[in-house]
mmCIF file with all atom_site columns, C-alpha atoms in Angstrom:
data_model
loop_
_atom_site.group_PDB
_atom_site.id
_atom_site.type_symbol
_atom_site.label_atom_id
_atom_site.label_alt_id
_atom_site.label_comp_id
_atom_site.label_asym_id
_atom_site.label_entity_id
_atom_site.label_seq_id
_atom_site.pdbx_PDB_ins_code
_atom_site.Cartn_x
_atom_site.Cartn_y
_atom_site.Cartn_z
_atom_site.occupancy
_atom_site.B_iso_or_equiv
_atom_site.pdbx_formal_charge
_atom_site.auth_seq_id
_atom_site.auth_comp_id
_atom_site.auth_asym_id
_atom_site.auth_atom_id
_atom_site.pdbx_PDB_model_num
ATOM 1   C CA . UNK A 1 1   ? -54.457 -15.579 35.116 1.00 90.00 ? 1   UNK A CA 1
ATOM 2   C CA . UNK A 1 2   ? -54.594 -17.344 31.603 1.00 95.00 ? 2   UNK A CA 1
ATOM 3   C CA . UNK A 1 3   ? -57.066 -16.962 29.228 1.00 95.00 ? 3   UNK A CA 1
ATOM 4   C CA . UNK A 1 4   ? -57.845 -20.934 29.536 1.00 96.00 ? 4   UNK A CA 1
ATOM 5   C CA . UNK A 1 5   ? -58.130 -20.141 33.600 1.00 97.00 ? 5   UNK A CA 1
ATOM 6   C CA . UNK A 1 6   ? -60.288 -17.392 32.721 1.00 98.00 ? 6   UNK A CA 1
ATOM 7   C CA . UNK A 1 7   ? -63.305 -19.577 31.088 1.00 98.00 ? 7   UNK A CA 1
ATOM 8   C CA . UNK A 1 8   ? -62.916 -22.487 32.722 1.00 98.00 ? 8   UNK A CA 1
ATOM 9   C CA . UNK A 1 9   ? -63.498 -20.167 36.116 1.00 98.00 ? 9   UNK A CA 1
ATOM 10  C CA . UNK A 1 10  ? -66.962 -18.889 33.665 1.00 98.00 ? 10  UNK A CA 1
ATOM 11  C CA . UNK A 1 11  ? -67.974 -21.749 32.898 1.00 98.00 ? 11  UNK A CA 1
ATOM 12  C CA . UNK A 1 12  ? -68.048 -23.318 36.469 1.00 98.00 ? 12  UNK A CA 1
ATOM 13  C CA . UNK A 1 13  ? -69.907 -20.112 38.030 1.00 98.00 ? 13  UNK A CA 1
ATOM 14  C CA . UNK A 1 14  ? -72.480 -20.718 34.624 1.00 98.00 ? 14  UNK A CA 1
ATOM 15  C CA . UNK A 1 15  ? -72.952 -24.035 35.125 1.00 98.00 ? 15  UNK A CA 1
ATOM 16  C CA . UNK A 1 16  ? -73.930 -23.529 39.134 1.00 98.00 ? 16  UNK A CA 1
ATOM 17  C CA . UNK A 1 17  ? -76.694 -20.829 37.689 1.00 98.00 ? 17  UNK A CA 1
ATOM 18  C CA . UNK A 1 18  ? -74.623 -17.516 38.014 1.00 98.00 ? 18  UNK A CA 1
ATOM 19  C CA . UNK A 1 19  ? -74.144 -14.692 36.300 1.00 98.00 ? 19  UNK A CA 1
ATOM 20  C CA . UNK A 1 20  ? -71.062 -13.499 34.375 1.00 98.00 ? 20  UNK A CA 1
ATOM 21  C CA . UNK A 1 21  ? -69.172 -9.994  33.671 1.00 98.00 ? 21  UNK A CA 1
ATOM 22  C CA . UNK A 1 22  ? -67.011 -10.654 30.316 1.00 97.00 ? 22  UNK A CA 1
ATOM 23  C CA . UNK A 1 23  ? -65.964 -9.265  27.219 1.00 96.00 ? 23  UNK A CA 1
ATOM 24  C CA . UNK A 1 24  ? -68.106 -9.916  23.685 1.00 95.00 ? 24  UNK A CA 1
ATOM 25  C CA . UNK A 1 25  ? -67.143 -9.181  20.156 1.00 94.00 ? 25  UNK A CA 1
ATOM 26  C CA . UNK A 1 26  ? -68.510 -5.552  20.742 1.00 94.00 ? 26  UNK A CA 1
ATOM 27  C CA . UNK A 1 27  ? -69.190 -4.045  24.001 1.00 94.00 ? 27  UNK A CA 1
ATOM 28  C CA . UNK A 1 28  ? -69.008 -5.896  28.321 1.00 96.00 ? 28  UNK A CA 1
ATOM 29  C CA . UNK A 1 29  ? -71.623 -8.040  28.838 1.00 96.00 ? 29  UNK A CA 1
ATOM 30  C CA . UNK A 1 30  ? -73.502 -9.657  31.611 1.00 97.00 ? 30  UNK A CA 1
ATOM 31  C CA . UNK A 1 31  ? -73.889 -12.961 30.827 1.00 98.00 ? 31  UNK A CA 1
ATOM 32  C CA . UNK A 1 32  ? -75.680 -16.247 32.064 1.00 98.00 ? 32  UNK A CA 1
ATOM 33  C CA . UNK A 1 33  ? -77.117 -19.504 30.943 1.00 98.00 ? 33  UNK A CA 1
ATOM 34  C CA . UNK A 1 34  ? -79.623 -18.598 28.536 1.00 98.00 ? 34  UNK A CA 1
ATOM 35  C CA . UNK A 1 35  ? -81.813 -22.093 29.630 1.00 98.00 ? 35  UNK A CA 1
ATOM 36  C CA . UNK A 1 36  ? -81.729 -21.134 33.065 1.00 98.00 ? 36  UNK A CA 1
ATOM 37  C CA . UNK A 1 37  ? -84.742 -19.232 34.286 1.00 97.00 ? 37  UNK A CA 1
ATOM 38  C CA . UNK A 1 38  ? -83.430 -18.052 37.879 1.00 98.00 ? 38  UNK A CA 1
ATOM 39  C CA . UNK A 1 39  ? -80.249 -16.935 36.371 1.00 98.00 ? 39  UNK A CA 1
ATOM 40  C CA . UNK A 1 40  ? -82.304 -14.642 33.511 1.00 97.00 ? 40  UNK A CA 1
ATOM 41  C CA . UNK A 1 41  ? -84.288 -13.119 35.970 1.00 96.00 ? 41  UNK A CA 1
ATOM 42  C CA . UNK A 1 42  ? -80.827 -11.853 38.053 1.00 97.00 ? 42  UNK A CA 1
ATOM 43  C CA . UNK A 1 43  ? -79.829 -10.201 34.589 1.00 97.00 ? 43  UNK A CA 1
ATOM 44  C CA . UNK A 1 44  ? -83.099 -8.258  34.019 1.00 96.00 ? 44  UNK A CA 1
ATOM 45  C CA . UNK A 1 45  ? -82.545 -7.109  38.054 1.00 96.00 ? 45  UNK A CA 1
ATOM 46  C CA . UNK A 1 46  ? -79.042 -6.584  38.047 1.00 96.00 ? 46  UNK A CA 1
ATOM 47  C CA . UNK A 1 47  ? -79.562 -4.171  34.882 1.00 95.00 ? 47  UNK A CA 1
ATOM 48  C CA . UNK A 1 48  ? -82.693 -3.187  36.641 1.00 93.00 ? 48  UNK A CA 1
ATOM 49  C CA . UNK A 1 49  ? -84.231 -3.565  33.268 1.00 90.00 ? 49  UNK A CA 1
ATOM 50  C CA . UNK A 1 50  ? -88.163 -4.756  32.540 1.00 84.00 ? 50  UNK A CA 1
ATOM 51  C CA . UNK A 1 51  ? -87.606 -8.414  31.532 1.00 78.00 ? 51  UNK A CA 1
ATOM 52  C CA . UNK A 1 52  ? -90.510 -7.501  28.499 1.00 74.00 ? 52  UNK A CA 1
ATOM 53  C CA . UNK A 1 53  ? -87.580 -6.514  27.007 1.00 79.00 ? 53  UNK A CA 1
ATOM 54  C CA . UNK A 1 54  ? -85.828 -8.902  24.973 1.00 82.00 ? 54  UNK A CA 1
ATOM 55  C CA . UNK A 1 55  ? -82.092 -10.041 25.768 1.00 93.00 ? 55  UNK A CA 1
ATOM 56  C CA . UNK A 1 56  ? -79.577 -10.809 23.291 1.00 96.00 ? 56  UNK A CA 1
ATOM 57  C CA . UNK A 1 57  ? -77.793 -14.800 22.946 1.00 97.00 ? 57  UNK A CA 1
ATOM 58  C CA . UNK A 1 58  ? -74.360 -15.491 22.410 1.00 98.00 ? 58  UNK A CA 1
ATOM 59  C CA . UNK A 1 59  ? -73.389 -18.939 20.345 1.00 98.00 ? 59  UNK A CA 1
ATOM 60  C CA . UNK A 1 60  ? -70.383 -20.152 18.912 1.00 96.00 ? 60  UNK A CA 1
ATOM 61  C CA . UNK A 1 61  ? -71.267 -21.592 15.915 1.00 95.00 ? 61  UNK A CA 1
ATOM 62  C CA . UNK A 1 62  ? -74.297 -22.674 13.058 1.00 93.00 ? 62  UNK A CA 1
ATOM 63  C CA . UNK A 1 63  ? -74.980 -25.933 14.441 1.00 94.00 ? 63  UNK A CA 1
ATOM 64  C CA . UNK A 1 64  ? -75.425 -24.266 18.367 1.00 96.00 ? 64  UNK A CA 1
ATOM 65  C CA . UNK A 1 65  ? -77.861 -21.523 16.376 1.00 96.00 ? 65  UNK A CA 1
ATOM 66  C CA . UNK A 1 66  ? -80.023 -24.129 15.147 1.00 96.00 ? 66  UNK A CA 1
ATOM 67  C CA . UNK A 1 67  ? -80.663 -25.898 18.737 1.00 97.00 ? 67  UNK A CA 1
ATOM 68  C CA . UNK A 1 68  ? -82.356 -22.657 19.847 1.00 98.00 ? 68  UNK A CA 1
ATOM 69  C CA . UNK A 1 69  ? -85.032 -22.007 16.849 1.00 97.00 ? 69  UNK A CA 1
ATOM 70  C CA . UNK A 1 70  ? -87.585 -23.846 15.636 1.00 95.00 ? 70  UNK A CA 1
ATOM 71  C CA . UNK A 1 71  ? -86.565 -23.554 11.414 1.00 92.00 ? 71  UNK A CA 1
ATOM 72  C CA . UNK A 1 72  ? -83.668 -21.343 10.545 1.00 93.00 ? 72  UNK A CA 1
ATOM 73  C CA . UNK A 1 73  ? -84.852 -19.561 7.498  1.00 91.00 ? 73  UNK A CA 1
ATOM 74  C CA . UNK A 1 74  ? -82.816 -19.385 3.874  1.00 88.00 ? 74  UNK A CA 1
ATOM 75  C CA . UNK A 1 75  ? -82.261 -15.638 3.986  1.00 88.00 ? 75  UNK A CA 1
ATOM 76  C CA . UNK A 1 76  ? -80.932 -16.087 8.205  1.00 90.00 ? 76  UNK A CA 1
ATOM 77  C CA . UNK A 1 77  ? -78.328 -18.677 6.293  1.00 90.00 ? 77  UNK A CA 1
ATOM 78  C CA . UNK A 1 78  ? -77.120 -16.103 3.877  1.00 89.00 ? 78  UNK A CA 1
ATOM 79  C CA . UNK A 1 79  ? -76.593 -13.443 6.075  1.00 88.00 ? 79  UNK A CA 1
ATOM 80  C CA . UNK A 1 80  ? -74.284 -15.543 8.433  1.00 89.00 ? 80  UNK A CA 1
ATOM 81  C CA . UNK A 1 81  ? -72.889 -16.547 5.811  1.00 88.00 ? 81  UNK A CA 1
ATOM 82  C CA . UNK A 1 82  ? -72.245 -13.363 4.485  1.00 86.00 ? 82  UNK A CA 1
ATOM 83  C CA . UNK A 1 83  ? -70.865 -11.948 8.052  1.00 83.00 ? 83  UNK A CA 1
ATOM 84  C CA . UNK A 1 84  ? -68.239 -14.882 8.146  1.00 78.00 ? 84  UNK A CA 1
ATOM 85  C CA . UNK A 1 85  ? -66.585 -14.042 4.612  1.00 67.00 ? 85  UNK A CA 1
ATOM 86  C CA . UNK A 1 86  ? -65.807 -10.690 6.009  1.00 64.00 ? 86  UNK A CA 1
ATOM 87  C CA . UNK A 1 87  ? -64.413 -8.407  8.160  1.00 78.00 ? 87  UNK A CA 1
ATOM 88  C CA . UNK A 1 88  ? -68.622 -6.680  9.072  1.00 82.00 ? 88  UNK A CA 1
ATOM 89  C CA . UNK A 1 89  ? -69.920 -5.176  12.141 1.00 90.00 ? 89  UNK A CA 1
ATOM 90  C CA . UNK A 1 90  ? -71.293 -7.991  14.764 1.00 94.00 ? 90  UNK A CA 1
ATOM 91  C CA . UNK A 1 91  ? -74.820 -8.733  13.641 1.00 94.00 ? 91  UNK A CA 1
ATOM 92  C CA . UNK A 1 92  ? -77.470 -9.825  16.272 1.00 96.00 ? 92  UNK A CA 1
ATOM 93  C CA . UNK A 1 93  ? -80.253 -11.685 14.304 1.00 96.00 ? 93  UNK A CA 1
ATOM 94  C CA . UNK A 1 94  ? -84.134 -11.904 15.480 1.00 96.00 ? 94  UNK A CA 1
ATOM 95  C CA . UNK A 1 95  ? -85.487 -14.616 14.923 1.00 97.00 ? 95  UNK A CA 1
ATOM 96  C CA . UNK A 1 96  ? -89.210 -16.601 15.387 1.00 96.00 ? 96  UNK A CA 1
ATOM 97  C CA . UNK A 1 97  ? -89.772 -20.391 16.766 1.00 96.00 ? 97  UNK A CA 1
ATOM 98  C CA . UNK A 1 98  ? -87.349 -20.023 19.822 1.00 97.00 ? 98  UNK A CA 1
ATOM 99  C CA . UNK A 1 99  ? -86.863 -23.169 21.827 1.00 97.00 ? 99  UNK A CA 1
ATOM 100 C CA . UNK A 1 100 ? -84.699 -25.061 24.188 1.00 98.00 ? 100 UNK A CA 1
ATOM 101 C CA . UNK A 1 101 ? -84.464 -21.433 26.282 1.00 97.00 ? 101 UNK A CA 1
ATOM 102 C CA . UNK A 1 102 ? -85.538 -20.164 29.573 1.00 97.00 ? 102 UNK A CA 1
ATOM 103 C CA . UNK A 1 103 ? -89.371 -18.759 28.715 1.00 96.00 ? 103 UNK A CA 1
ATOM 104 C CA . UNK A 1 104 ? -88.338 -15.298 30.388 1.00 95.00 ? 104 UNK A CA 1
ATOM 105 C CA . UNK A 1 105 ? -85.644 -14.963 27.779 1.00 95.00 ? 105 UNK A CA 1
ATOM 106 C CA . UNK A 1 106 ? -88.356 -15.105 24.534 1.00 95.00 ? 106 UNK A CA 1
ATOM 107 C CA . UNK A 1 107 ? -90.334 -12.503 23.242 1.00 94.00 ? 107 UNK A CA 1
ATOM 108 C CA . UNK A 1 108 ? -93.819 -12.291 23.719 1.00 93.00 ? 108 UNK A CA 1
ATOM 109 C CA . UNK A 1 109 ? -93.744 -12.984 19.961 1.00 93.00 ? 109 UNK A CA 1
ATOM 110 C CA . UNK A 1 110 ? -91.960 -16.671 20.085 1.00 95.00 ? 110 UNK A CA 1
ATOM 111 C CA . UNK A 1 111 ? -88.699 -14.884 18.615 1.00 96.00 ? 111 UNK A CA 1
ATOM 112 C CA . UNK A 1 112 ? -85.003 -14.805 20.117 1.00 97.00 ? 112 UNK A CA 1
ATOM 113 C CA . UNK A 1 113 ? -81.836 -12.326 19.604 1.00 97.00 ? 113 UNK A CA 1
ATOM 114 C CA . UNK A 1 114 ? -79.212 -14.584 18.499 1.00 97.00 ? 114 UNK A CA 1
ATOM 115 C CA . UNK A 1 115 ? -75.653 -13.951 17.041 1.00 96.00 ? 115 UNK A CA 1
ATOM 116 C CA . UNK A 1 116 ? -73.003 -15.984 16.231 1.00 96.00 ? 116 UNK A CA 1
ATOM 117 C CA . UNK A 1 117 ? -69.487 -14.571 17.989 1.00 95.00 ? 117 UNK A CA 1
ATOM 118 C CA . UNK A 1 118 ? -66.019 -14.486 15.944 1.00 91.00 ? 118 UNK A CA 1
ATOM 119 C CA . UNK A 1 119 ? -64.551 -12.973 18.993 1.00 92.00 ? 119 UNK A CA 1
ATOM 120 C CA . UNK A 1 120 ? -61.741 -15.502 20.662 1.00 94.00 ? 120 UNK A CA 1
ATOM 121 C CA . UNK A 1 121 ? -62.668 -15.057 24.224 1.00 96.00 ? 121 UNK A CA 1
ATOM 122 C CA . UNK A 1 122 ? -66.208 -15.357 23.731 1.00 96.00 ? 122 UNK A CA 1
ATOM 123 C CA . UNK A 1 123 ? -66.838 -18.119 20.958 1.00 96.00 ? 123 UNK A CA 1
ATOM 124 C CA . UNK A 1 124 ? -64.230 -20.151 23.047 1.00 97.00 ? 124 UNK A CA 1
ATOM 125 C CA . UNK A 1 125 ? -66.624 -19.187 26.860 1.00 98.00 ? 125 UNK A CA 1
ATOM 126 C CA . UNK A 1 126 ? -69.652 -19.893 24.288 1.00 97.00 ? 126 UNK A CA 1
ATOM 127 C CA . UNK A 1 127 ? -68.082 -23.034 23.166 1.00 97.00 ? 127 UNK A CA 1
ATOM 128 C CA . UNK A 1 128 ? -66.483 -24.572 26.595 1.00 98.00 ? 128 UNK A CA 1
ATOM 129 C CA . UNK A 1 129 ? -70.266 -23.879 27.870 1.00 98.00 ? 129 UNK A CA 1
ATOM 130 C CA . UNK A 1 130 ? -71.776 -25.686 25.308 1.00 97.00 ? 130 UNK A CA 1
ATOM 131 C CA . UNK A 1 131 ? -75.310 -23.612 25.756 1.00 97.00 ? 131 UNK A CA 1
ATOM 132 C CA . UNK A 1 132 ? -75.992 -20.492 24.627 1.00 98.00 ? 132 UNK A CA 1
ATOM 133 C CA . UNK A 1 133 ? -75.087 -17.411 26.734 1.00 98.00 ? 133 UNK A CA 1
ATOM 134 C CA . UNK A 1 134 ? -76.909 -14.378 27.692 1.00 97.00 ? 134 UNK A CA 1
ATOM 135 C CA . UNK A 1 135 ? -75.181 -11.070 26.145 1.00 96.00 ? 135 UNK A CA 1
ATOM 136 C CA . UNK A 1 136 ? -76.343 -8.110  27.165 1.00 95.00 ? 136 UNK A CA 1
ATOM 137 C CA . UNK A 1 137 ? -74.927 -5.174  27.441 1.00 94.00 ? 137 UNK A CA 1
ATOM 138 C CA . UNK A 1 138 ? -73.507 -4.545  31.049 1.00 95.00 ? 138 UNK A CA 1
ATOM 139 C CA . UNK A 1 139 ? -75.045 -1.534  32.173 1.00 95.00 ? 139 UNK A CA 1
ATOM 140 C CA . UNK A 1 140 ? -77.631 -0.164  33.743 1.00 94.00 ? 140 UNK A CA 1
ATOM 141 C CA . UNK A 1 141 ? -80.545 0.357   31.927 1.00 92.00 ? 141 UNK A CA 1
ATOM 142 C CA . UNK A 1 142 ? -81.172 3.582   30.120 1.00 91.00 ? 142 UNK A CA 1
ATOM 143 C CA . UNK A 1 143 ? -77.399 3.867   30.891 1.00 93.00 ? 143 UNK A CA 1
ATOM 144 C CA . UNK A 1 144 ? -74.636 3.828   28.154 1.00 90.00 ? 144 UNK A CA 1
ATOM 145 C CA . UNK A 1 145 ? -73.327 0.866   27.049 1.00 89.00 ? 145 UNK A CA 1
ATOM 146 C CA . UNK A 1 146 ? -69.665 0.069   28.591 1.00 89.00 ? 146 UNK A CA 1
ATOM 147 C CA . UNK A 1 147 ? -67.275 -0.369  25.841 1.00 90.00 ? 147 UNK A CA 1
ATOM 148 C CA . UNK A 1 148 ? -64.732 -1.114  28.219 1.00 94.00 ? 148 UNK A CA 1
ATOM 149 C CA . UNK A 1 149 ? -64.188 -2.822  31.484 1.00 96.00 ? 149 UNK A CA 1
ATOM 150 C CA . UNK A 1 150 ? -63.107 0.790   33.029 1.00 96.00 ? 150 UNK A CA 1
ATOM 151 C CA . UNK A 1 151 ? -66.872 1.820   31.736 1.00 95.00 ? 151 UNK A CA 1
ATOM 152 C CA . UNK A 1 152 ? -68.582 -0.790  33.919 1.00 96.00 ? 152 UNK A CA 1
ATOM 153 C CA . UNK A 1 153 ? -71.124 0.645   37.163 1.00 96.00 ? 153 UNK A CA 1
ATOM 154 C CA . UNK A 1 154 ? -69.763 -0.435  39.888 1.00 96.00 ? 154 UNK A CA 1
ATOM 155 C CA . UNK A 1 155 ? -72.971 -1.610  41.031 1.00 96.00 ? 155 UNK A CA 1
ATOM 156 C CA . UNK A 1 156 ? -73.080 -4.116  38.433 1.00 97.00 ? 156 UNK A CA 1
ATOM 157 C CA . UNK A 1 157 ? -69.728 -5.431  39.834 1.00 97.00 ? 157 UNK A CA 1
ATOM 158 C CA . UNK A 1 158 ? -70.369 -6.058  42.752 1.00 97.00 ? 158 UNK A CA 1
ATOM 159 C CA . UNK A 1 159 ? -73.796 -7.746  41.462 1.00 98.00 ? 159 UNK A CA 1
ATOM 160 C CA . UNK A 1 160 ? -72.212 -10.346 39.548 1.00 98.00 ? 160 UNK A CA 1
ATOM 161 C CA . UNK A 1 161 ? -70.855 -13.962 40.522 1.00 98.00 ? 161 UNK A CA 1
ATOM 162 C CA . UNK A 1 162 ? -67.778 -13.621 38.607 1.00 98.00 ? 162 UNK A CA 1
ATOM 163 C CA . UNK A 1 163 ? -65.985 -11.336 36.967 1.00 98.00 ? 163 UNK A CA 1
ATOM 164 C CA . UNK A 1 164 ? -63.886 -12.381 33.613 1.00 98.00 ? 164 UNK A CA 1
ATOM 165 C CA . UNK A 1 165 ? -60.048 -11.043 33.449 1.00 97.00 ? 165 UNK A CA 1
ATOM 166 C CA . UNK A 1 166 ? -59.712 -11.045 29.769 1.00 96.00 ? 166 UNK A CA 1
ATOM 167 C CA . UNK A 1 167 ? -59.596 -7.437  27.917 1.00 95.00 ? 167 UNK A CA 1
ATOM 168 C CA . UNK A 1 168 ? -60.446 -5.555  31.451 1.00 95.00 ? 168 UNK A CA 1
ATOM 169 C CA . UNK A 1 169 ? -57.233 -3.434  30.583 1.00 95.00 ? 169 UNK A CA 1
ATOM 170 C CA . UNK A 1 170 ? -58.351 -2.815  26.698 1.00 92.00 ? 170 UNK A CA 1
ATOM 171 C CA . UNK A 1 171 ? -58.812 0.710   26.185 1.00 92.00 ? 171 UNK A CA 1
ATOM 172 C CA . UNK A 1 172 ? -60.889 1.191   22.985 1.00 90.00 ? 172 UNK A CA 1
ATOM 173 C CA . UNK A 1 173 ? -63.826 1.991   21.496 1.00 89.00 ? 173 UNK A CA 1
ATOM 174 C CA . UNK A 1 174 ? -66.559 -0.705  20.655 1.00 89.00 ? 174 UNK A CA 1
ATOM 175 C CA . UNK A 1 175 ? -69.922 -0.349  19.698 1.00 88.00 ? 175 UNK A CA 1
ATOM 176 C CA . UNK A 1 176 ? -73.665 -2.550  20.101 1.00 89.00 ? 176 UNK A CA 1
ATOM 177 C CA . UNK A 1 177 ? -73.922 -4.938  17.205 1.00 93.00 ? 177 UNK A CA 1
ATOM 178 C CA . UNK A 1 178 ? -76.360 -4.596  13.995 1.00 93.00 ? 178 UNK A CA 1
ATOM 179 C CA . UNK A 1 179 ? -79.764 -6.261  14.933 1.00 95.00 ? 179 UNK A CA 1
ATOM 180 C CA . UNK A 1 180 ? -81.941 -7.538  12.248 1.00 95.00 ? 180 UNK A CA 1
ATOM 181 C CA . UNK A 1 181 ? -85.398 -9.193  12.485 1.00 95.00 ? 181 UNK A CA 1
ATOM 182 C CA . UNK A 1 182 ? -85.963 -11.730 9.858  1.00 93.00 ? 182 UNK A CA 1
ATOM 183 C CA . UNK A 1 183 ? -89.025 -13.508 9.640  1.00 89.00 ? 183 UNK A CA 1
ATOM 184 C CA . UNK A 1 184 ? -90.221 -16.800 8.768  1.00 83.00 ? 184 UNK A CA 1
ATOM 185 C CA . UNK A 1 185 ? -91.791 -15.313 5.605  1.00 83.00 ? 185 UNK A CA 1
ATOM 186 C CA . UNK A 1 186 ? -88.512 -13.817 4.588  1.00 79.00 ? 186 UNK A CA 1
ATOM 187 C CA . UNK A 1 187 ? -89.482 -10.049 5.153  1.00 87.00 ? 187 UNK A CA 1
ATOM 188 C CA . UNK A 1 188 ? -86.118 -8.823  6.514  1.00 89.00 ? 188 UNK A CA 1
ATOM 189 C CA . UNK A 1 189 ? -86.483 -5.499  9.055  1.00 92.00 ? 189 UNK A CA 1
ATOM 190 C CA . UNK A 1 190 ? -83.118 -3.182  10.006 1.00 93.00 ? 190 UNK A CA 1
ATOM 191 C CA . UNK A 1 191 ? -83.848 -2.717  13.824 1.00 93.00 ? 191 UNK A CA 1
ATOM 192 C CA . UNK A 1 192 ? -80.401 -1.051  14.713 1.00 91.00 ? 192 UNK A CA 1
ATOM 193 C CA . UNK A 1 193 ? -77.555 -0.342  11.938 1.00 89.00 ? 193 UNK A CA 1
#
């Protein structure tokens, strides 16, 4: 199967409310459409995870960033900026004012996890879908993240509507991204390095 086969499968299973398997710019993820209620609430059981707990979003690019959040502050600007002038860790950004995104998906606090993907398969699934995409890690919860397809419960298989072909053969080691909170105010908090 091609890589263009691949997310055009995705995005059809997306678009009908599923849920995804597929590879990120760090570890698997289970993915969905982020403004689709139903389909949020099969991620938080299919992880078997308490859906008070905050799930991260996938875009593809500034301008998709800025549907999702109310005001985009300065210091949010010159961190992505920062992250796109070099080769840095994947960096998951917090962020208060979400909008235009299934209410299970927000904090209790009015923020959202958002980062901006570099990765090919991903920013191009991201992209095709033209919505942001639920990214979290595909495992059960409590459970170690799955770096690699090989790592994935099968459980969690089986759970999903489709199951991306890209990278399942890759064999090596990727890790959770940076998450930062920023707030409106500017205060900036490290949340995981």
């Amino acid at each position: 199967m091609t890589r263009e086969e691949d997310i055009r499968k995705a995005v059809e299973v997306l678009r009908r409310g599923g849920v995804i398997l597929y590879p990120t710019d760090t570890v698997w993820g289970i993915g969905c459409d982020a403004t689709n209620p139903e389909a949020v609430r099969r991620v938080y059981d299919i992880k078997q995870r308490d859906d008070s707990k905050a799930l991260i979003c996938l875009v593809d690019s500034d301008a998709r960033l800025q549907r999702y959040v109310r005001q985009v502050p300065d210091v949010a600007w010159q961190l992505i900026d920062s992250l796109k002038d070099s080769d840095a860790k994947p960096t998951t950004i917090i962020l208060d004012g979400a909008v235009n995104l299934a209410p299970n998906l927000i904090a209790e606090d009015g923020s959202i996890a958002l980062r901006i993907t570099n990765e090919p398969f991903s920013r191009e699934l991201c992209y095709r879908f033209q919505k942001a995409l639920v990214s979290t890690s595909a495992n059960i919860s409590g459970q170690p993240a799955a770096q690699n397809y090989c790592d994935i419960d099968p459980r969690i298989v089986e759970a999903v509507d489709y199951v991306c072909w890209t990278r399942r053969q890759e064999h090596k080691p990727h890790t959770p991204s940076s998450i930062i909170r920023l707030r409106q105010d500017g205060e900036v908090t490290i949340i995981r390095k």
